[in-house]
Tab-separated table of C-alpha atoms in Angstrom:
chain	number	residue	atom	x	y	z
A	1	UNK	CA	0.000	0.000	0.000
A	2	UNK	CA	1.508	3.349	-1.023
A	3	UNK	CA	1.116	6.593	0.893
A	4	UNK	CA	-1.980	7.695	-1.052
A	5	UNK	CA	-3.745	4.379	-0.477
A	6	UNK	CA	-2.861	4.567	3.205
A	7	UNK	CA	-4.255	8.092	3.397
A	8	UNK	CA	-7.494	7.049	1.743
A	9	UNK	CA	-7.833	3.992	3.971
A	10	UNK	CA	-7.240	6.115	7.051
A	11	UNK	CA	-9.982	8.508	6.018
A	12	UNK	CA	-12.440	5.652	5.819
A	13	UNK	CA	-11.681	4.173	9.231
A	14	UNK	CA	-13.083	5.174	12.577
A	15	UNK	CA	-16.367	6.743	11.602
A	16	UNK	CA	-20.007	5.757	11.706
A	17	UNK	CA	-22.297	7.412	9.171
A	18	UNK	CA	-25.840	6.465	8.168
A	19	UNK	CA	-24.658	4.420	5.186
A	20	UNK	CA	-22.342	2.353	7.398
A	21	UNK	CA	-25.068	1.762	9.987
A	22	UNK	CA	-27.674	0.930	7.338
A	23	UNK	CA	-25.356	-1.568	5.642
A	24	UNK	CA	-24.606	-3.304	8.941
A	25	UNK	CA	-28.284	-3.391	9.868
A	26	UNK	CA	-29.288	-4.938	6.539
A	27	UNK	CA	-26.538	-7.531	6.799
A	28	UNK	CA	-27.436	-8.607	10.318
A	29	UNK	CA	-31.190	-8.311	9.732
A	30	UNK	CA	-30.920	-11.002	7.054
A	31	UNK	CA	-28.814	-13.198	9.324
A	32	UNK	CA	-31.196	-12.556	12.220
A	33	UNK	CA	-34.154	-13.561	10.060
A	34	UNK	CA	-32.611	-16.971	9.452
A	35	UNK	CA	-31.696	-17.338	13.121
A	36	UNK	CA	-35.153	-16.181	14.184
A	37	UNK	CA	-36.837	-18.827	12.045
A	38	UNK	CA	-34.708	-21.477	13.723
A	39	UNK	CA	-35.396	-20.209	17.248
A	40	UNK	CA	-39.138	-19.815	16.652
A	41	UNK	CA	-39.280	-23.312	15.146
A	42	UNK	CA	-37.678	-24.730	18.309
A	43	UNK	CA	-39.977	-22.706	20.556
A	44	UNK	CA	-42.985	-23.724	18.476
A	45	UNK	CA	-42.007	-27.355	18.781
A	46	UNK	CA	-41.635	-26.970	22.537
A	47	UNK	CA	-45.017	-25.249	22.718
A	48	UNK	CA	-46.709	-28.118	20.842
A	49	UNK	CA	-45.101	-30.669	23.180
A	50	UNK	CA	-46.305	-28.578	26.145
A	51	UNK	CA	-49.869	-28.480	24.797
A	52	UNK	CA	-50.230	-31.983	23.346
A	53	UNK	CA	-48.164	-34.164	25.668
A	54	UNK	CA	-48.238	-32.268	28.955
A	55	UNK	CA	-51.755	-30.850	28.388
A	56	UNK	CA	-50.632	-27.332	29.185
A	57	UNK	CA	-53.340	-24.775	29.920
A	58	UNK	CA	-51.555	-21.571	28.915
A	59	UNK	CA	-52.193	-20.337	25.386
A	60	UNK	CA	-50.304	-17.982	23.089
A	61	UNK	CA	-52.158	-15.913	20.541
A	62	UNK	CA	-50.999	-15.245	16.979
A	63	UNK	CA	-50.164	-11.690	18.041
A	64	UNK	CA	-47.908	-12.979	20.814
A	65	UNK	CA	-46.097	-15.306	18.400
A	66	UNK	CA	-45.520	-12.393	16.028
A	67	UNK	CA	-44.224	-10.183	18.847
A	68	UNK	CA	-42.009	-12.984	20.158
A	69	UNK	CA	-40.581	-13.477	16.675
A	70	UNK	CA	-39.795	-9.758	16.437
A	71	UNK	CA	-38.122	-9.820	19.854
A	72	UNK	CA	-35.945	-12.788	18.891
A	73	UNK	CA	-34.985	-11.115	15.604
A	74	UNK	CA	-34.215	-7.863	17.436
A	75	UNK	CA	-32.001	-9.628	19.962
A	76	UNK	CA	-30.061	-11.459	17.248
A	77	UNK	CA	-29.507	-8.212	15.325
A	78	UNK	CA	-28.256	-6.443	18.463
A	79	UNK	CA	-26.028	-9.378	19.351
A	80	UNK	CA	-24.616	-9.369	15.831
A	81	UNK	CA	-23.917	-5.632	15.820
A	82	UNK	CA	-22.401	-5.483	19.303
A	83	UNK	CA	-20.397	-8.725	19.503
A	84	UNK	CA	-20.442	-11.223	16.632
A	85	UNK	CA	-19.440	-8.732	13.930
A	86	UNK	CA	-16.537	-7.326	15.955
A	87	UNK	CA	-12.926	-8.386	16.277
A	88	UNK	CA	-11.587	-9.104	19.766
A	89	UNK	CA	-9.492	-5.939	20.130
A	90	UNK	CA	-10.232	-5.262	23.783
A	91	UNK	CA	-8.850	-7.054	26.811
A	92	UNK	CA	-10.951	-6.600	29.896
A	93	UNK	CA	-11.513	-2.862	29.402
A	94	UNK	CA	-14.082	-1.390	31.789
A	95	UNK	CA	-15.372	2.173	31.840
A	96	UNK	CA	-17.512	2.952	34.876
A	97	UNK	CA	-17.447	6.736	34.354
A	98	UNK	CA	-21.060	7.700	33.728
A	99	UNK	CA	-21.611	10.406	31.066
A	100	UNK	CA	-18.001	10.181	29.818
A	101	UNK	CA	-19.442	9.811	26.306
A	102	UNK	CA	-21.090	13.227	26.595
A	103	UNK	CA	-17.849	14.806	27.802
A	104	UNK	CA	-15.962	13.233	24.905
A	105	UNK	CA	-18.565	14.404	22.376
A	106	UNK	CA	-18.387	17.918	23.846
A	107	UNK	CA	-14.591	18.118	23.893
A	108	UNK	CA	-14.378	16.982	20.276
A	109	UNK	CA	-17.665	18.662	19.316
A	110	UNK	CA	-18.276	15.433	17.495
A	111	UNK	CA	-21.473	14.540	15.660
A	112	UNK	CA	-20.158	10.991	15.295
A	113	UNK	CA	-19.779	10.624	19.073
A	114	UNK	CA	-23.317	11.959	19.521
A	115	UNK	CA	-24.520	9.500	16.878
A	116	UNK	CA	-23.067	6.637	18.910
A	117	UNK	CA	-24.972	7.810	21.986
A	118	UNK	CA	-28.257	8.149	20.104
A	119	UNK	CA	-27.720	4.853	18.304
A	120	UNK	CA	-27.236	3.055	21.632
A	121	UNK	CA	-30.571	4.472	22.742
A	122	UNK	CA	-32.453	3.713	19.530
A	123	UNK	CA	-31.062	0.171	19.478
A	124	UNK	CA	-33.078	-0.734	22.607
A	125	UNK	CA	-36.309	1.116	21.773
A	126	UNK	CA	-37.805	-2.040	20.139
A	127	UNK	CA	-37.324	-4.032	23.360
A	128	UNK	CA	-39.286	-1.564	25.475
A	129	UNK	CA	-41.911	-1.224	22.754
A	130	UNK	CA	-42.492	-4.957	22.175
A	131	UNK	CA	-42.425	-6.298	25.759
A	132	UNK	CA	-45.833	-4.850	26.773
A	133	UNK	CA	-47.283	-6.237	23.529
A	134	UNK	CA	-45.978	-9.705	24.387
A	135	UNK	CA	-47.638	-9.965	27.799
A	136	UNK	CA	-49.808	-7.778	29.992
A	137	UNK	CA	-47.490	-8.263	32.957
A	138	UNK	CA	-44.791	-6.314	31.090
A	139	UNK	CA	-47.049	-3.260	31.080
A	140	UNK	CA	-45.769	-2.608	34.577
A	141	UNK	CA	-42.836	-0.199	34.561
A	142	UNK	CA	-40.512	-2.164	36.830
A	143	UNK	CA	-40.722	-5.438	34.888
A	144	UNK	CA	-39.770	-3.700	31.631
A	145	UNK	CA	-37.058	-1.793	33.497
A	146	UNK	CA	-35.609	-5.020	34.940
A	147	UNK	CA	-35.728	-6.982	31.656
A	148	UNK	CA	-34.055	-4.114	29.771
A	149	UNK	CA	-31.392	-3.737	32.451
A	150	UNK	CA	-30.617	-7.472	32.492
A	151	UNK	CA	-30.483	-7.623	28.677
A	152	UNK	CA	-28.072	-4.717	28.271
A	153	UNK	CA	-26.002	-5.978	31.204
A	154	UNK	CA	-25.791	-9.415	29.576
A	155	UNK	CA	-24.533	-7.913	26.301
A	156	UNK	CA	-21.928	-5.776	28.089
A	157	UNK	CA	-20.672	-8.827	29.971
A	158	UNK	CA	-20.430	-10.781	26.693
A	159	UNK	CA	-18.362	-7.936	25.234
A	160	UNK	CA	-16.108	-7.914	28.282
A	161	UNK	CA	-15.553	-11.680	28.349
A	162	UNK	CA	-14.958	-12.018	24.599
A	163	UNK	CA	-12.860	-8.855	24.298
A	164	UNK	CA	-15.164	-7.588	21.539
A	165	UNK	CA	-16.071	-4.392	23.301
A	166	UNK	CA	-15.659	-2.288	26.406
A	167	UNK	CA	-17.905	-2.802	29.401
A	168	UNK	CA	-19.260	0.733	29.680
A	169	UNK	CA	-21.684	2.141	32.199
A	170	UNK	CA	-22.665	4.722	29.587
A	171	UNK	CA	-23.852	1.968	27.229
A	172	UNK	CA	-26.001	0.387	29.939
A	173	UNK	CA	-27.497	3.790	30.765
A	174	UNK	CA	-28.273	4.643	27.127
A	175	UNK	CA	-29.672	1.185	26.364
A	176	UNK	CA	-31.891	1.474	29.423
A	177	UNK	CA	-33.081	4.944	28.419
A	178	UNK	CA	-33.885	3.650	24.929
A	179	UNK	CA	-35.849	0.719	26.310
A	180	UNK	CA	-37.848	2.995	28.605
A	181	UNK	CA	-38.519	5.406	25.740
A	182	UNK	CA	-40.015	2.522	23.759
A	183	UNK	CA	-42.033	1.440	26.804
A	184	UNK	CA	-43.521	4.884	27.474
A	185	UNK	CA	-44.356	5.311	23.787
A	186	UNK	CA	-46.194	1.996	23.395
A	187	UNK	CA	-48.030	2.489	26.700
A	188	UNK	CA	-49.311	5.858	25.472
A	189	UNK	CA	-50.677	4.109	22.374
A	190	UNK	CA	-52.223	1.236	24.369
A	191	UNK	CA	-53.890	3.491	26.961
A	192	UNK	CA	-55.304	5.857	24.327
A	193	UNK	CA	-56.607	2.898	22.288
A	194	UNK	CA	-58.275	1.247	25.295
A	195	UNK	CA	-59.775	4.424	26.684
A	196	UNK	CA	-60.679	5.660	23.190
A	197	UNK	CA	-59.540	9.137	24.101
A	198	UNK	CA	-56.424	11.281	24.141
A	199	UNK	CA	-54.771	10.440	27.484
A	200	UNK	CA	-52.582	13.531	27.912
A	201	UNK	CA	-50.649	12.151	30.894
A	202	UNK	CA	-49.495	9.041	29.033
A	203	UNK	CA	-48.832	10.945	25.810
A	204	UNK	CA	-46.547	13.341	27.698
A	205	UNK	CA	-44.690	10.358	29.147
A	206	UNK	CA	-44.361	8.920	25.663
A	207	UNK	CA	-42.581	11.994	24.301
A	208	UNK	CA	-40.780	12.904	27.536
A	209	UNK	CA	-37.438	11.185	26.856
A	210	UNK	CA	-37.029	12.342	23.203
A	211	UNK	CA	-38.042	15.890	24.212
A	212	UNK	CA	-35.557	15.924	27.106
A	213	UNK	CA	-32.631	14.817	24.958
A	214	UNK	CA	-33.668	17.200	22.205
A	215	UNK	CA	-33.600	20.045	24.715
A	216	UNK	CA	-30.171	18.974	26.019
A	217	UNK	CA	-28.708	18.805	22.505
A	218	UNK	CA	-30.243	22.165	21.623
A	219	UNK	CA	-28.829	23.754	24.780
A	220	UNK	CA	-25.378	22.348	24.030
A	221	UNK	CA	-25.494	23.782	20.500
A	222	UNK	CA	-26.532	27.221	21.748
A	223	UNK	CA	-23.790	27.180	24.397
A	224	UNK	CA	-21.171	26.103	21.859
A	225	UNK	CA	-22.126	28.756	19.312
A	226	UNK	CA	-21.949	31.428	22.021
A	227	UNK	CA	-18.339	30.467	22.870
A	228	UNK	CA	-15.642	32.584	21.249
A	229	UNK	CA	-13.134	29.751	20.968
A	230	UNK	CA	-13.799	26.113	20.202
A	231	UNK	CA	-13.477	23.114	22.485
A	232	UNK	CA	-10.132	21.377	23.006
A	233	UNK	CA	-10.143	17.773	21.670
A	234	UNK	CA	-7.040	17.003	23.746
A	235	UNK	CA	-9.045	17.222	26.977
A	236	UNK	CA	-9.913	13.856	28.532
A	237	UNK	CA	-13.407	12.449	28.896
A	238	UNK	CA	-12.388	11.206	32.341
A	239	UNK	CA	-9.582	11.941	34.782
A	240	UNK	CA	-6.686	9.557	35.200
A	241	UNK	CA	-6.555	7.753	38.534
A	242	UNK	CA	-3.310	9.015	40.065
A	243	UNK	CA	-3.838	7.620	43.585
A	244	UNK	CA	-1.534	4.615	43.055
A	245	UNK	CA	0.875	6.386	40.671
A	246	UNK	CA	4.160	8.000	41.671
A	247	UNK	CA	5.003	11.144	39.687
A	248	UNK	CA	8.661	12.177	39.505
A	249	UNK	CA	9.332	15.673	38.200
A	250	UNK	CA	12.711	16.277	36.528
A	251	UNK	CA	11.716	19.655	35.116
A	252	UNK	CA	12.556	23.222	36.000
A	253	UNK	CA	9.092	24.745	36.161
A	254	UNK	CA	8.154	28.422	36.328
A	255	UNK	CA	5.426	30.154	38.294
A	256	UNK	CA	5.359	33.229	36.062
A	257	UNK	CA	2.713	33.258	33.343
A	258	UNK	CA	3.540	34.345	29.819
A	259	UNK	CA	1.570	35.663	26.861
A	260	UNK	CA	1.291	33.850	23.547
A	261	UNK	CA	-0.214	34.394	20.123
A	262	UNK	CA	-3.362	32.646	18.954
A	263	UNK	CA	-4.063	32.019	15.275
A	264	UNK	CA	-7.107	31.034	13.275
A	265	UNK	CA	-7.363	28.680	10.314
A	266	UNK	CA	-9.288	30.820	7.826
A	267	UNK	CA	-10.731	27.789	6.018
A	268	UNK	CA	-11.824	25.791	9.083
A	269	UNK	CA	-15.449	24.634	8.755
A	270	UNK	CA	-15.635	26.290	5.316
A	271	UNK	CA	-17.674	24.046	3.026
A	272	UNK	CA	-17.557	26.580	0.216
A	273	UNK	CA	-13.798	26.048	0.112
A	274	UNK	CA	-14.382	22.386	-0.744
A	275	UNK	CA	-16.819	23.311	-3.517
A	276	UNK	CA	-14.326	25.803	-4.940
A	277	UNK	CA	-11.569	23.174	-5.013
A	278	UNK	CA	-13.917	20.683	-6.689
A	279	UNK	CA	-14.736	23.339	-9.274
A	280	UNK	CA	-11.029	24.024	-9.942
A	281	UNK	CA	-10.294	20.291	-10.329
A	282	UNK	CA	-13.277	19.936	-12.614
A	283	UNK	CA	-12.075	22.717	-14.900
A	284	UNK	CA	-8.455	21.531	-14.896
A	285	UNK	CA	-8.994	17.789	-15.331
A	286	UNK	CA	-12.546	17.649	-16.793
A	287	UNK	CA	-13.815	15.714	-13.768
A	288	UNK	CA	-17.579	15.353	-13.586
A	289	UNK	CA	-18.492	15.618	-9.879
A	290	UNK	CA	-21.867	14.489	-8.601
A	291	UNK	CA	-24.165	17.011	-6.915
A	292	UNK	CA	-24.345	14.638	-3.923
A	293	UNK	CA	-21.634	15.202	-1.311
A	294	UNK	CA	-21.170	12.189	0.959
A	295	UNK	CA	-20.334	12.685	4.607
A	296	UNK	CA	-17.950	10.358	6.467
A	297	UNK	CA	-17.514	10.983	10.169
A	298	UNK	CA	-17.335	14.523	11.497
A	299	UNK	CA	-14.860	15.999	9.060
A	300	UNK	CA	-14.586	14.094	5.801
A	301	UNK	CA	-16.742	15.213	2.873
A	302	UNK	CA	-16.520	13.220	-0.346
A	303	UNK	CA	-17.188	14.760	-3.747
A	304	UNK	CA	-17.746	11.692	-5.922
A	305	UNK	CA	-16.780	12.148	-9.534
A	306	UNK	CA	-15.685	10.505	-12.758
A	307	UNK	CA	-12.748	11.284	-15.026
A	308	UNK	CA	-13.229	11.605	-18.824
A	309	UNK	CA	-12.088	7.979	-19.270
A	310	UNK	CA	-14.807	6.791	-16.876
A	311	UNK	CA	-12.565	6.019	-13.891
A	312	UNK	CA	-13.495	7.216	-10.426
A	313	UNK	CA	-12.075	10.622	-9.510
A	314	UNK	CA	-13.050	11.552	-5.963
A	315	UNK	CA	-12.225	14.551	-3.807
A	316	UNK	CA	-11.881	13.897	-0.059
A	317	UNK	CA	-12.284	17.263	1.629
A	318	UNK	CA	-11.429	17.736	5.313
A	319	UNK	CA	-14.121	20.092	6.537
A	320	UNK	CA	-12.347	20.758	9.841
A	321	UNK	CA	-9.234	22.381	8.352
A	322	UNK	CA	-9.611	22.768	4.579
A	323	UNK	CA	-7.070	20.099	3.592
A	324	UNK	CA	-7.975	17.681	0.802
A	325	UNK	CA	-7.020	14.603	-1.191
A	326	UNK	CA	-7.909	14.057	-4.852
A	327	UNK	CA	-7.756	10.460	-6.086
A	328	UNK	CA	-8.012	9.794	-9.826
A	329	UNK	CA	-6.476	6.360	-10.503
A	330	UNK	CA	-3.439	4.147	-10.034
A	331	UNK	CA	0.027	5.664	-9.791
A	332	UNK	CA	2.794	4.818	-12.238
A	333	UNK	CA	6.452	4.015	-11.755
A	334	UNK	CA	9.503	6.229	-11.292
A	335	UNK	CA	9.794	9.591	-13.021
A	336	UNK	CA	12.766	10.561	-15.159
A	337	UNK	CA	14.428	13.908	-14.502
A	338	UNK	CA	12.814	15.350	-17.618
A	339	UNK	CA	9.357	14.072	-16.682
A	340	UNK	CA	9.716	15.396	-13.136
A	341	UNK	CA	10.781	18.852	-14.352
A	342	UNK	CA	7.955	19.070	-16.886
A	343	UNK	CA	5.271	17.878	-14.479
A	344	UNK	CA	6.601	20.112	-11.726
A	345	UNK	CA	6.388	23.228	-13.926
A	346	UNK	CA	2.858	22.368	-15.024
A	347	UNK	CA	1.668	21.587	-11.516
A	348	UNK	CA	3.261	24.657	-9.918
A	349	UNK	CA	1.698	26.921	-12.525
A	350	UNK	CA	-1.793	25.533	-11.916
A	351	UNK	CA	-1.505	25.400	-8.102
A	352	UNK	CA	-0.174	28.972	-7.970
A	353	UNK	CA	-2.845	30.349	-10.306
A	354	UNK	CA	-5.515	28.561	-8.255
A	355	UNK	CA	-4.196	29.907	-4.942
A	356	UNK	CA	-3.374	26.406	-3.716
A	357	UNK	CA	0.410	26.699	-3.410
A	358	UNK	CA	2.087	28.827	-0.688
A	359	UNK	CA	4.783	31.233	-1.844
A	360	UNK	CA	7.305	29.769	0.598
A	361	UNK	CA	6.769	26.121	-0.391
A	362	UNK	CA	9.999	24.166	-0.983
A	363	UNK	CA	10.030	21.520	-3.721
A	364	UNK	CA	11.471	17.997	-3.484
A	365	UNK	CA	11.036	14.572	-5.098
A	366	UNK	CA	10.083	11.658	-2.836
A	367	UNK	CA	10.701	8.008	-3.749
A	368	UNK	CA	11.428	8.985	-7.383
A	369	UNK	CA	7.720	9.203	-8.193
A	370	UNK	CA	6.145	11.817	-5.887
A	371	UNK	CA	6.392	15.559	-6.403
A	372	UNK	CA	6.345	17.258	-3.030
A	373	UNK	CA	6.130	20.837	-1.722
A	374	UNK	CA	6.601	21.708	1.965
A	375	UNK	CA	6.036	24.955	3.846
A	376	UNK	CA	6.974	24.657	7.501
A	377	UNK	CA	5.332	26.768	10.148
A	378	UNK	CA	7.619	29.403	11.707
A	379	UNK	CA	9.490	28.684	14.906
A	380	UNK	CA	8.458	30.352	18.161
A	381	UNK	CA	4.839	30.906	17.113
A	382	UNK	CA	4.024	32.067	20.625
A	383	UNK	CA	5.953	35.323	20.277
A	384	UNK	CA	5.264	36.388	16.706
A	385	UNK	CA	2.208	38.159	15.330
A	386	UNK	CA	2.258	37.402	11.600
A	387	UNK	CA	-0.027	35.300	9.445
A	388	UNK	CA	1.592	32.066	8.244
A	389	UNK	CA	0.969	29.017	6.090
A	390	UNK	CA	1.966	25.418	6.805
A	391	UNK	CA	1.778	22.958	3.952
A	392	UNK	CA	2.454	19.458	2.676
A	393	UNK	CA	1.521	18.874	-0.959
A	394	UNK	CA	2.254	15.532	-2.628
A	395	UNK	CA	1.387	14.572	-6.196
A	396	UNK	CA	1.588	11.265	-8.052
A	397	UNK	CA	1.042	10.545	-11.737
A	398	UNK	CA	-0.041	7.578	-13.819
A	399	UNK	CA	2.276	5.973	-16.387
A	400	UNK	CA	0.863	8.163	-19.167
A	401	UNK	CA	1.637	11.333	-17.183
A	402	UNK	CA	-1.938	12.078	-16.134
A	403	UNK	CA	-2.671	13.016	-12.525
A	404	UNK	CA	-3.219	10.049	-10.232
A	405	UNK	CA	-3.302	11.466	-6.682
A	406	UNK	CA	-3.005	14.917	-5.178
A	407	UNK	CA	-2.787	15.374	-1.415
A	408	UNK	CA	-2.901	19.000	-0.252
A	409	UNK	CA	-2.638	19.700	3.467
A	410	UNK	CA	-2.191	23.444	3.310
A	411	UNK	CA	-3.396	25.380	6.357
A	412	UNK	CA	-3.753	29.159	6.050
A	413	UNK	CA	-3.389	30.673	9.522
A	414	UNK	CA	-4.281	34.253	10.402
A	415	UNK	CA	-2.915	35.949	13.514
A	416	UNK	CA	-5.774	36.658	15.907
A	417	UNK	CA	-4.386	38.114	19.159
A	418	UNK	CA	-2.149	37.501	22.164
A	419	UNK	CA	-3.624	36.065	25.352
A	420	UNK	CA	-2.450	35.214	28.856
A	421	UNK	CA	-1.252	31.679	29.571
A	422	UNK	CA	-1.154	29.605	32.695
A	423	UNK	CA	2.349	28.942	34.021
A	424	UNK	CA	4.250	25.719	33.379
A	425	UNK	CA	3.912	24.935	37.078
A	426	UNK	CA	0.130	25.252	36.882
A	427	UNK	CA	0.109	23.017	33.818
A	428	UNK	CA	2.141	20.379	35.634
A	429	UNK	CA	-0.370	20.467	38.482
A	430	UNK	CA	-2.983	19.313	35.961
A	431	UNK	CA	-0.861	16.218	35.360
A	432	UNK	CA	-0.654	15.529	39.079
A	433	UNK	CA	-4.449	15.846	39.242
A	434	UNK	CA	-4.912	13.443	36.291
A	435	UNK	CA	-6.521	16.019	33.981
A	436	UNK	CA	-5.012	14.743	30.744
A	437	UNK	CA	-5.781	12.220	28.024
A	438	UNK	CA	-4.072	8.858	28.013
A	439	UNK	CA	-5.038	5.873	25.831
A	440	UNK	CA	-3.914	3.094	28.181
A	441	UNK	CA	-4.660	3.788	31.856
A	442	UNK	CA	-2.034	3.605	34.558
A	443	UNK	CA	-1.592	0.423	36.537
A	444	UNK	CA	-1.281	0.281	40.294
A	445	UNK	CA	2.287	1.038	41.328
A	446	UNK	CA	3.334	2.754	38.074
A	447	UNK	CA	5.997	5.443	38.241
A	448	UNK	CA	5.641	8.368	35.852
A	449	UNK	CA	8.844	10.275	35.164
A	450	UNK	CA	8.362	13.652	33.443
A	451	UNK	CA	11.603	15.005	32.014
A	452	UNK	CA	10.713	17.344	29.147
A	453	UNK	CA	8.164	19.987	28.201
A	454	UNK	CA	7.622	22.598	25.508
A	455	UNK	CA	5.001	25.054	24.350
A	456	UNK	CA	3.379	23.863	21.137
A	457	UNK	CA	0.078	24.361	19.314
A	458	UNK	CA	-3.092	22.413	18.496
A	459	UNK	CA	-6.316	23.367	16.738
A	460	UNK	CA	-9.541	23.654	18.684
A	461	UNK	CA	-12.910	22.648	17.210
A	462	UNK	CA	-13.502	26.121	15.717
A	463	UNK	CA	-10.170	26.233	13.927
A	464	UNK	CA	-8.219	28.374	16.408
A	465	UNK	CA	-4.571	27.388	16.753
A	466	UNK	CA	-4.104	27.459	20.511
A	467	UNK	CA	-0.951	27.046	22.643
A	468	UNK	CA	-0.621	23.930	24.773
A	469	UNK	CA	2.054	22.586	27.075
A	470	UNK	CA	3.380	19.270	25.821
A	471	UNK	CA	4.998	17.151	28.523
A	472	UNK	CA	7.093	14.061	27.779
A	473	UNK	CA	8.627	11.300	29.843
A	474	UNK	CA	8.251	7.596	30.490
A	475	UNK	CA	6.383	5.122	32.653
A	476	UNK	CA	8.615	2.860	34.766
A	477	UNK	CA	11.371	2.657	32.113
A	478	UNK	CA	12.539	4.279	28.891
A	479	UNK	CA	10.892	1.606	26.775
A	480	UNK	CA	7.425	2.884	27.699
A	481	UNK	CA	7.385	6.431	26.438
A	482	UNK	CA	4.686	8.846	27.595
A	483	UNK	CA	3.468	12.289	26.675
A	484	UNK	CA	0.428	14.483	27.194
A	485	UNK	CA	-0.836	17.941	26.278
A	486	UNK	CA	-2.341	20.499	28.653
A	487	UNK	CA	-4.224	23.577	27.355
A	488	UNK	CA	-2.096	26.668	28.067
A	489	UNK	CA	-4.629	29.454	27.565
A	490	UNK	CA	-5.728	30.999	30.848
């Protein structure tokens, strides 16, 4: 896999859009249908034995058999989506921090993270809806509550034991909320149908949970839009447990606070920028882009197109920062010096005329077949007040000299202002308190040695380039390197 293929593969991993969910649901719905027929056949056989041989008195109506079939199919679909379809990538991971999913979605301002929360709720709505239709006893709140709780708990335990998921308290909570939402909704329908009137109390219960979450999401959106700066994705969803961890400081820290510059990516969250680039590619290479723009995850927007020869020619536009990747076919072999010089001149002329190439970009040839331009960001960003551009542009060509792939990660940063920072000592105190992100949690008795720090920059969710303290060190020994970032803005 070459670098362009790796880039494209990376863009397609780690997201959950409606197309992905729909495809998985269709796949497992068909499998669940087959499994459901088998389970219902066994249950039907057992029911006949109960009635004919043991002279059982209890009867099941056709409606109950239909509802039971739907419940079995639902359970098999959920089991397929949450365990069977997954690879065992987790080893006993447990997350007992309630609402950590909301904190993570807020820090990243991530629609995909919110989708996961809502999907976990919607996934259990059928259980709460169907149980009261299966038997009158399930019309009582506590029985539905208990069955839903036991079902979601069972699935989480399966995930934990098999390593195919994380045992998360958030998942249990959201599954339970979804089940109760289905219960309140079906009870509103049943009560209104039996009483033959609009039972306002039960109707309000039926819409209570969706209305509450709608209000919470709306409030979060209003709060976010009112903020001047964006959220910091580097912040953790949960604090690290530092009670059993020894922290050794080998740094010379300062109590005095400094001031630092903040910049803004002028093309962050700019969808028109993506359309303009698609238009420029269309004019230059006669690509016919579809009017439909596909969304993948929070940031990736795909302009699907076709080259004049009929091959796919797609533009992957990163909505969060304005970078993009144009893929138009397979790359060729090495370039001769003459080919490289000719293609370079042609490409530089078009990129410059289109405003896609920074003036300070430095040219090089990578692996004898990639034309590359780099513009590094200035040193000591904290103490300057000039606009700047950082850029990596890489281009590959097919054997006939036509464009194959064009990756353009050019970020146009505008100086915004200077703001007060917290001191390095205050930042280190955040480490001691566990307020930092770390993929693998500490183990009891770990020793964290911090021996290096620097002021660097990361983008927030609104495209502001903010200063952060980056600390480095190791855990127990030099073979287990460690680092974290702490927001520096006061």
